[in-house]
Amino acid sequence: MLRETEARDRAAFIELLASPEVHTYLGGPRPRDVLERELPEVPEQWPGSFVVDLDGMMIGQILLRRPARHRPSAMGKVDLGYLFLPRAWGLGYAVEACAAALGWLDHVLPGGPVVLATQTANVGSMRLAAKLGFTEVERFHAWDADQWLGMRSPVTPSS
């Protein structure tokens, strides 16, 4: 289930953001003590930010946003981002949750293209991008690693 962030999610956010496994391809984890001090009572609360809830517990986060900085081919497009706790990996939750978030986006902003960027070494994210219908737009080198940028074609509203 996708839902808005609540205060009860704060501990799971700290776990997610401090996890070395989760941040293997994202520049490394943030220090837990810094997160404990700086993370607001209700973290990441804005339209397009969803908690992935399984049986009442947060297992991940989906983000749909228009970043201020991005590759030129991604400018003006919505960027799909996601983080899942390692215990939720390999069980299909990411595909299901990302597809649901993209469905929400198609309803809210019909016809808009969506991009997704990941390191080419992140086999799981590359596989997820393919399952969600993203196709390669470009490859580039950034943050000391080879990156992949894919785009999902706009979904046209049915008449």
Short mmCIF file of C-alpha atoms in Angstrom, two decimals, residues 12-23 28-33 35:
data_model
loop_
_atom_site.label_atom_id
_atom_site.label_comp_id
_atom_site.label_asym_id
_atom_site.label_seq_id
_atom_site.Cartn_x
_atom_site.Cartn_y
_atom_site.Cartn_z
CA ALA A 12 12.17 3.41 9.41
CA PHE A 13 13.36 6.50 7.51
CA ILE A 14 16.43 6.64 9.72
CA GLU A 15 17.07 2.94 9.09
CA LEU A 16 16.59 3.46 5.33
CA LEU A 17 18.83 6.52 5.06
CA ALA A 18 21.56 5.09 7.32
CA SER A 19 21.69 1.68 5.59
CA PRO A 20 25.00 0.91 3.84
CA GLU A 21 23.21 -1.72 1.69
CA VAL A 22 20.51 0.70 0.53
CA HIS A 23 23.08 3.37 -0.32
CA GLY A 28 26.93 5.96 0.86
CA PRO A 29 24.70 6.14 3.92
CA ARG A 30 24.13 9.19 6.09
CA PRO A 31 25.37 9.00 9.69
CA ARG A 32 22.64 7.74 12.03
CA ASP A 33 23.41 10.34 14.71
CA LEU A 35 19.70 11.70 10.98
#
